[in-house]
mmCIF file of C-alpha atoms in Angstrom:
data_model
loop_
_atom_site.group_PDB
_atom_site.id
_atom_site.type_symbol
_atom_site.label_atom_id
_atom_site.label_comp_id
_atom_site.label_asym_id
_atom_site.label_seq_id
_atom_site.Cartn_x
_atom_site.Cartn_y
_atom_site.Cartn_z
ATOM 1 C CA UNK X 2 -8.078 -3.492 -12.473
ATOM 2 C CA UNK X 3 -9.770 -6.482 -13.728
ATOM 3 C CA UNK X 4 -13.172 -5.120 -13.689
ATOM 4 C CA UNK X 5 -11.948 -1.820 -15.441
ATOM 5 C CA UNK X 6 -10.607 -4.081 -18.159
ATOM 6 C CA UNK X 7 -13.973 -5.986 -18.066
ATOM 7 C CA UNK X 8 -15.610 -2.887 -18.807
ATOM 8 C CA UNK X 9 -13.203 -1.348 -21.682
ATOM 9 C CA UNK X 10 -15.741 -2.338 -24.732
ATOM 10 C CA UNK X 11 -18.956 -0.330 -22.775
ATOM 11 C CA UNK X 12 -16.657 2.341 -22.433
ATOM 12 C CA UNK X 13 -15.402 2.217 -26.295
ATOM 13 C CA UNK X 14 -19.071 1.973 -27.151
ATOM 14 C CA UNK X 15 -19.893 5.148 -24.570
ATOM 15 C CA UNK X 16 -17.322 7.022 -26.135
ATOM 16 C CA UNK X 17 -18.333 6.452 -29.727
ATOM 17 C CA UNK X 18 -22.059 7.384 -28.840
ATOM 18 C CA UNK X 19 -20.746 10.690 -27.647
ATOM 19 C CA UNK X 20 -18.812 11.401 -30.222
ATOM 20 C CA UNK X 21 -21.590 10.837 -32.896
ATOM 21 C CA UNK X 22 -24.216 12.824 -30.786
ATOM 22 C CA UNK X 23 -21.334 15.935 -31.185
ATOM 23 C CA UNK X 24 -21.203 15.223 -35.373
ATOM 24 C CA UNK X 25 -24.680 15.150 -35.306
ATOM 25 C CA UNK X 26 -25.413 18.138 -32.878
ATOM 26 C CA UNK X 27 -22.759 19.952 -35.787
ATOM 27 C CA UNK X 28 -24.646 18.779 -38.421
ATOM 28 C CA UNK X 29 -27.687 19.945 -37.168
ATOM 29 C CA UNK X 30 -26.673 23.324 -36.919
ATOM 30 C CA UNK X 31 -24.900 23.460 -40.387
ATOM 31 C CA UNK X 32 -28.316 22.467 -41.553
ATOM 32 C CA UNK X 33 -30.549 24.481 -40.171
ATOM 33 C CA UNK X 34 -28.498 27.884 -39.971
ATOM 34 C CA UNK X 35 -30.377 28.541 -37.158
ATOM 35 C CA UNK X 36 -32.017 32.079 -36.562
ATOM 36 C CA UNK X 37 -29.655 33.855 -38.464
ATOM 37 C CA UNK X 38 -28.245 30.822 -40.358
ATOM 38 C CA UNK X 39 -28.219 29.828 -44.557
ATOM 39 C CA UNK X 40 -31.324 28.796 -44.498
ATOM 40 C CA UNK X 41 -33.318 32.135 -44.358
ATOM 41 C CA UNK X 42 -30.709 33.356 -47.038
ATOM 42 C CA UNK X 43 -31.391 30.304 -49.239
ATOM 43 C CA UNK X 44 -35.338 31.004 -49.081
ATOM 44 C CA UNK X 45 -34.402 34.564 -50.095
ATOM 45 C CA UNK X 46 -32.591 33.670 -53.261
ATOM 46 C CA UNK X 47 -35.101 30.791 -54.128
ATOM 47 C CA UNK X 48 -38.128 33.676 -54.079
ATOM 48 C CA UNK X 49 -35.938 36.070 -56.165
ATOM 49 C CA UNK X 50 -34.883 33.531 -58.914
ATOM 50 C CA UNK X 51 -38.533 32.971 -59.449
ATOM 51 C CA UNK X 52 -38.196 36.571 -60.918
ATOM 52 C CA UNK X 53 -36.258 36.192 -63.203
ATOM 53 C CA UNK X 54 -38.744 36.401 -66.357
ATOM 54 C CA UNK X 55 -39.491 39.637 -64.792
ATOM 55 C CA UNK X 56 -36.363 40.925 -65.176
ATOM 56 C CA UNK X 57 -35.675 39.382 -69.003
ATOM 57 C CA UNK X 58 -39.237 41.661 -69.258
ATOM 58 C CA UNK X 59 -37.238 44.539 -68.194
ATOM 59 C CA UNK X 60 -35.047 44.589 -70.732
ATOM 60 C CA UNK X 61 -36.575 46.109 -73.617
ATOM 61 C CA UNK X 62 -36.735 49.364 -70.906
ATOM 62 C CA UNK X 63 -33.162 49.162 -70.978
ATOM 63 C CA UNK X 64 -31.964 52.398 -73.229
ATOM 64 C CA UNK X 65 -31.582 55.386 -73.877
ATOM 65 C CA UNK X 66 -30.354 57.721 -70.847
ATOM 66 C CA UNK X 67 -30.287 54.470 -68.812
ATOM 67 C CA UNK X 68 -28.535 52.794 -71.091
ATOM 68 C CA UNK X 69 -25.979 51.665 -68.697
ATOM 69 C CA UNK X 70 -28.464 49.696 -66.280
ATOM 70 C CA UNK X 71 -27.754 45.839 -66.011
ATOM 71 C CA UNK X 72 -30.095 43.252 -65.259
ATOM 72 C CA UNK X 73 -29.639 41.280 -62.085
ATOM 73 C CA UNK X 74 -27.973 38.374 -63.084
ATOM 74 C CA UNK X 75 -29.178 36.504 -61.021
ATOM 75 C CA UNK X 76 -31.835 38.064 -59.094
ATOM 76 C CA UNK X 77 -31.317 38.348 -55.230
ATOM 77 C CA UNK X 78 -32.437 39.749 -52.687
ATOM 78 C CA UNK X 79 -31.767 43.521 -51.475
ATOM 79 C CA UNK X 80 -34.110 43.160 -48.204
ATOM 80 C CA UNK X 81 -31.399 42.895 -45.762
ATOM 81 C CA UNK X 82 -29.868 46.364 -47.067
ATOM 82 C CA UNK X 83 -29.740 48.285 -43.693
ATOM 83 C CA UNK X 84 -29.238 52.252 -43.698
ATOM 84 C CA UNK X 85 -30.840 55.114 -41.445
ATOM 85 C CA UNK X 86 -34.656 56.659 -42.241
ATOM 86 C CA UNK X 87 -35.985 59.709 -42.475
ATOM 87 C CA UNK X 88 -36.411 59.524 -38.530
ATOM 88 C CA UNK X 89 -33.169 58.498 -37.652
ATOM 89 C CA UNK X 90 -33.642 55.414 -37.021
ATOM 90 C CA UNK X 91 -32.248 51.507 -38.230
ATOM 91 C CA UNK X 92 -34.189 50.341 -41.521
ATOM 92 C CA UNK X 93 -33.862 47.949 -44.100
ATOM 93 C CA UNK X 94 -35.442 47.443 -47.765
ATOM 94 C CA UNK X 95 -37.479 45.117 -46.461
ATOM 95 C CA UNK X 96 -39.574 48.030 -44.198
ATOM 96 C CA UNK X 97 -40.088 49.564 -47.759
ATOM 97 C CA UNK X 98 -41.748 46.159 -48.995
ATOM 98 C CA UNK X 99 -44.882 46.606 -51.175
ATOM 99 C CA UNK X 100 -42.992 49.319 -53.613
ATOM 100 C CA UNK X 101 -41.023 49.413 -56.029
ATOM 101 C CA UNK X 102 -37.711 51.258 -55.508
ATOM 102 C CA UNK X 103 -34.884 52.651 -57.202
ATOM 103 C CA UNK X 104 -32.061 53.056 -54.343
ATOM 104 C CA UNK X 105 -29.411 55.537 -54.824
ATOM 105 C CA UNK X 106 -26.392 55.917 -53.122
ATOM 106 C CA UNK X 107 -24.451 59.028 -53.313
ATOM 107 C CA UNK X 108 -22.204 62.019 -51.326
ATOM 108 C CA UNK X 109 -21.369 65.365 -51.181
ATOM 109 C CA UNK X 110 -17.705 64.857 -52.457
ATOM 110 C CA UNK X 111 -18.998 62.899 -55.323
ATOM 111 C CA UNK X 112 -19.194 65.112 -58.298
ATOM 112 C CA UNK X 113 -21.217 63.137 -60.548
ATOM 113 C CA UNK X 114 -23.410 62.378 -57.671
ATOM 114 C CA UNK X 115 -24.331 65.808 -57.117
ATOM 115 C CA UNK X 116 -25.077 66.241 -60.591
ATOM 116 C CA UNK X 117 -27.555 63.676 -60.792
ATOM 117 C CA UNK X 118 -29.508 64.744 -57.455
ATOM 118 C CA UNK X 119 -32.103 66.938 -58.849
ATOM 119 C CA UNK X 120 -33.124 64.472 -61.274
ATOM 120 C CA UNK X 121 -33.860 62.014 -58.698
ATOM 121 C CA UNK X 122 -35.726 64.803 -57.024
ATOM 122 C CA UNK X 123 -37.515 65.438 -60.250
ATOM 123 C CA UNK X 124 -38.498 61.723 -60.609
ATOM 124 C CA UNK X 125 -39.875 61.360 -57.315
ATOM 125 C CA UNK X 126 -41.423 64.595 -57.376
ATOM 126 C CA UNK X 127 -43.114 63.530 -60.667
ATOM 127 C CA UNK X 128 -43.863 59.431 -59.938
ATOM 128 C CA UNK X 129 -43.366 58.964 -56.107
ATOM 129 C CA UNK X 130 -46.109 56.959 -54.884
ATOM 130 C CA UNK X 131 -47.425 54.713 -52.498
ATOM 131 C CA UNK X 132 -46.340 51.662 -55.239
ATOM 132 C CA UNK X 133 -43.009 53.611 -55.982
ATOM 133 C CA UNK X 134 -40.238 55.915 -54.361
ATOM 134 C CA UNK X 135 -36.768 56.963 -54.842
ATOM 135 C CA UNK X 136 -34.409 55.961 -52.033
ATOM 136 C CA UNK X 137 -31.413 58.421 -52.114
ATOM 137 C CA UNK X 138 -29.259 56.785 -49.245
ATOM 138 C CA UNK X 139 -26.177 59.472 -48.733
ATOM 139 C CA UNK X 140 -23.040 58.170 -47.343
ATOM 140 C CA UNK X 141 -20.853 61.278 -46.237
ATOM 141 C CA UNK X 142 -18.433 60.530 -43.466
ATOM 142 C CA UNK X 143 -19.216 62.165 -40.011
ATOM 143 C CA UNK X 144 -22.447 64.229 -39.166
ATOM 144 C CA UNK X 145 -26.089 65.080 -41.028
ATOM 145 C CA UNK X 146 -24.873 68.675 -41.169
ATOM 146 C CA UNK X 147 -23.090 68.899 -44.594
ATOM 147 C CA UNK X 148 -25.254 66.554 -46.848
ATOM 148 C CA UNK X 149 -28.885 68.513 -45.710
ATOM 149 C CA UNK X 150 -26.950 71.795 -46.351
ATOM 150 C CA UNK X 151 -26.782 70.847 -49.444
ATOM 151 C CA UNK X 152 -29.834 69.628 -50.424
ATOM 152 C CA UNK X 153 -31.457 72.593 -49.131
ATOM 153 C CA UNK X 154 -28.954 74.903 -51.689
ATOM 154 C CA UNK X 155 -29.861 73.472 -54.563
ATOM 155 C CA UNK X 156 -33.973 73.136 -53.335
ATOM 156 C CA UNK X 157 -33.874 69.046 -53.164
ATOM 157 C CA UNK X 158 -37.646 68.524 -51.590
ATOM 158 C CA UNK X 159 -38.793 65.549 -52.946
ATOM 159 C CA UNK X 160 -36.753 63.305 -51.345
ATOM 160 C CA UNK X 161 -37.069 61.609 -48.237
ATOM 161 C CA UNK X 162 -33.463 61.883 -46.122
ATOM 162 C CA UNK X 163 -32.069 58.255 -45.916
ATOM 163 C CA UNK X 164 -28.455 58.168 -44.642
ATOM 164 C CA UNK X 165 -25.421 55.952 -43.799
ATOM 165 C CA UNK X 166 -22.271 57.208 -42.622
ATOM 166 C CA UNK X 167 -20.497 54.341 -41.993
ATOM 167 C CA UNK X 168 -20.333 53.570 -45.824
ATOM 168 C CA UNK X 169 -21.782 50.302 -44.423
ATOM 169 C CA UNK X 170 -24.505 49.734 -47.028
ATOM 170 C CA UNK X 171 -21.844 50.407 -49.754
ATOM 171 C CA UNK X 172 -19.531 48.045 -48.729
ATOM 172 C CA UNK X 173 -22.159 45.529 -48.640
ATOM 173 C CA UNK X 174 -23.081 46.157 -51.869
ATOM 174 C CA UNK X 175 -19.270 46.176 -52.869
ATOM 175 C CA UNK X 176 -18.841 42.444 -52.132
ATOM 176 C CA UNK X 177 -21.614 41.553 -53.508
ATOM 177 C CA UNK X 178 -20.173 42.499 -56.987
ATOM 178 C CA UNK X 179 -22.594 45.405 -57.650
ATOM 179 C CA UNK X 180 -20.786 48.880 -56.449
ATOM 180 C CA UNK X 181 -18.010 49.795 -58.212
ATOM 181 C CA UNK X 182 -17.696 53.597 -56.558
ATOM 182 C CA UNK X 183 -20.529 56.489 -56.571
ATOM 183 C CA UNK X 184 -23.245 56.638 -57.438
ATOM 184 C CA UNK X 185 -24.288 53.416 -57.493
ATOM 185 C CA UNK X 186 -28.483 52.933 -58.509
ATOM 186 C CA UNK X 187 -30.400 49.537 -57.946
ATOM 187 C CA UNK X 188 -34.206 48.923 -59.320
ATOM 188 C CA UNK X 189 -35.599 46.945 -56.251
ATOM 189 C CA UNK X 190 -38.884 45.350 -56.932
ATOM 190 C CA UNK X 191 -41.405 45.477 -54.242
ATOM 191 C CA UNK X 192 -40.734 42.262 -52.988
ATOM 192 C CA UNK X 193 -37.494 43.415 -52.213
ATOM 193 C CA UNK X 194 -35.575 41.118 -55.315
ATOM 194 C CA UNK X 195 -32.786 43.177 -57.192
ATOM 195 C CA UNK X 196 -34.180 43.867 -60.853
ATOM 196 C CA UNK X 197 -31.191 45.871 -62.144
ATOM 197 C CA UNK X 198 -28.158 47.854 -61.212
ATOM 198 C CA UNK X 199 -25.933 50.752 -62.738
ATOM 199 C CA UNK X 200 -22.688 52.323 -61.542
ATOM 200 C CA UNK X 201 -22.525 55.943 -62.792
ATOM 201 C CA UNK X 202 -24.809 58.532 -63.012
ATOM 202 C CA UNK X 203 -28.171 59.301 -64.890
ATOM 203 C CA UNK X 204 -30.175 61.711 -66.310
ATOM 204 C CA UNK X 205 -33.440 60.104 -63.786
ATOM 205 C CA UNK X 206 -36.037 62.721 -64.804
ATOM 206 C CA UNK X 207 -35.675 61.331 -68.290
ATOM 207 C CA UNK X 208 -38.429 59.521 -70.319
ATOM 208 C CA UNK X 209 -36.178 56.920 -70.548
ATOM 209 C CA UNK X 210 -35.634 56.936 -66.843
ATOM 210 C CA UNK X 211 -39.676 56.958 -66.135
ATOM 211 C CA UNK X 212 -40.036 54.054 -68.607
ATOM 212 C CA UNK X 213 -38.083 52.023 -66.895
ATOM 213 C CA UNK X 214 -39.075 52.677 -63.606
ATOM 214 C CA UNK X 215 -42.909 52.107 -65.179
ATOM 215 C CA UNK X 216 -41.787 48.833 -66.456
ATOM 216 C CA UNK X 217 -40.362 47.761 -63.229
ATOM 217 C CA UNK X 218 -44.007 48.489 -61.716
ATOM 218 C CA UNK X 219 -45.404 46.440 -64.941
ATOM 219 C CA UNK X 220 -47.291 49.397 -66.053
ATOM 220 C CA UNK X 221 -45.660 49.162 -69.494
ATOM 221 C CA UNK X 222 -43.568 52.293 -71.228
ATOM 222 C CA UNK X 223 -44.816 55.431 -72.685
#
């Protein structure tokens, strides 16, 4: 007993280093987020403010039949946006890097979506590119089967067939303040940094449209 007494301050000071080590080992990952953590999220938004005198250059583009676009305000970053390709498969904005986008989401039960489809197919018929490309993402409920039916009756060709039927990538953007319902449209820059949004529909095959989408590339209007 006397020795355990002898020995209470080593153990105080044993217990306190422990303790510590656990506040630290906490504070460490706080910090450092670690693979999936803040930081990689912080970087993002630090490389998309730096774009925002891009996007105050957008503005003039701003007009017309796409009157209703906003500016991102602030920028940030659409990378992590995940739907289904062309082949099926998982994808992000981020596999789409090096263009500039404009990233529609729409469905079949959405009437003004509908309308607006073979503009979209007209604009990427007209300016798709290897620096550009309209994303249509649709988000019907349940299988591929209704949404390519109809496409093919009213001759969409254009577009590529990006999907999402978990309503996923809408939600996402829901809490992120920037989908209201369908359609929803984002500009994307080819880094992957929002430039500007719009809930409601368009008329895309407009000049207006094409200047914008030109201005977004920084190949001026016209």
């Amino acid at each position: 007993m006397a020795d355990m007494m002898r020995n209470l301050p080593a153990l105080r000071l044993v217990a306190i280093a422990a303790a510590a080590g656990i506040v630290a080992g906490v504070t460490s990952l706080y910090v450092m987020g670690g693979p999936d953590g803040n930081t990689g999220e912080t970087a993002q938004a630090g490389a998309c403010a730096a774009n925002a005198e891009k996007v105050a250059a957008l503005e003039p583009a701003i007009g017309g039949e796409v009157a209703a676009m906003l500016p991102a305000d602030p920028p940030q970053s659409m990378s992590d946006l995940a739907f289904n390709g062309p082949d099926g498969e998982a994808m992000t904005v981020a596999d789409l890097s090096g263009k500039t986008l404009l990233v529609n989401l729409w469905a079949t039960w959405c009437t003004p979506c509908r309308e607006e489809m073979p503009a979209l197919d007209a604009l990427q018929r007209e300016n798709g590119s290897d620096k550009f490309e309209v994303v249509a993402v649709n988000v019907d409920r349940g299988s591929d089967e209704k949404p390519k039916a109809f496409l093919e009756e009213i001759g969409v060709d254009s577009l590529a067939y990006y999907r999402d039927n978990s309503m996923d990538v809408f939600n996402t953007l829901k809490t992120r303040g920037l989908a209201l319902g369908l359609p929803v449209t984002l500009l994307v820059g080819e880094d992957g940094c929002l430039l500007a949004h719009m809930n409601g529909p368009a008329d895309w095959a407009s000049v207006d449209a094409v200047t914008l989408v030109q201005a977004a590339m920084g190949e001026g209007g016209g």
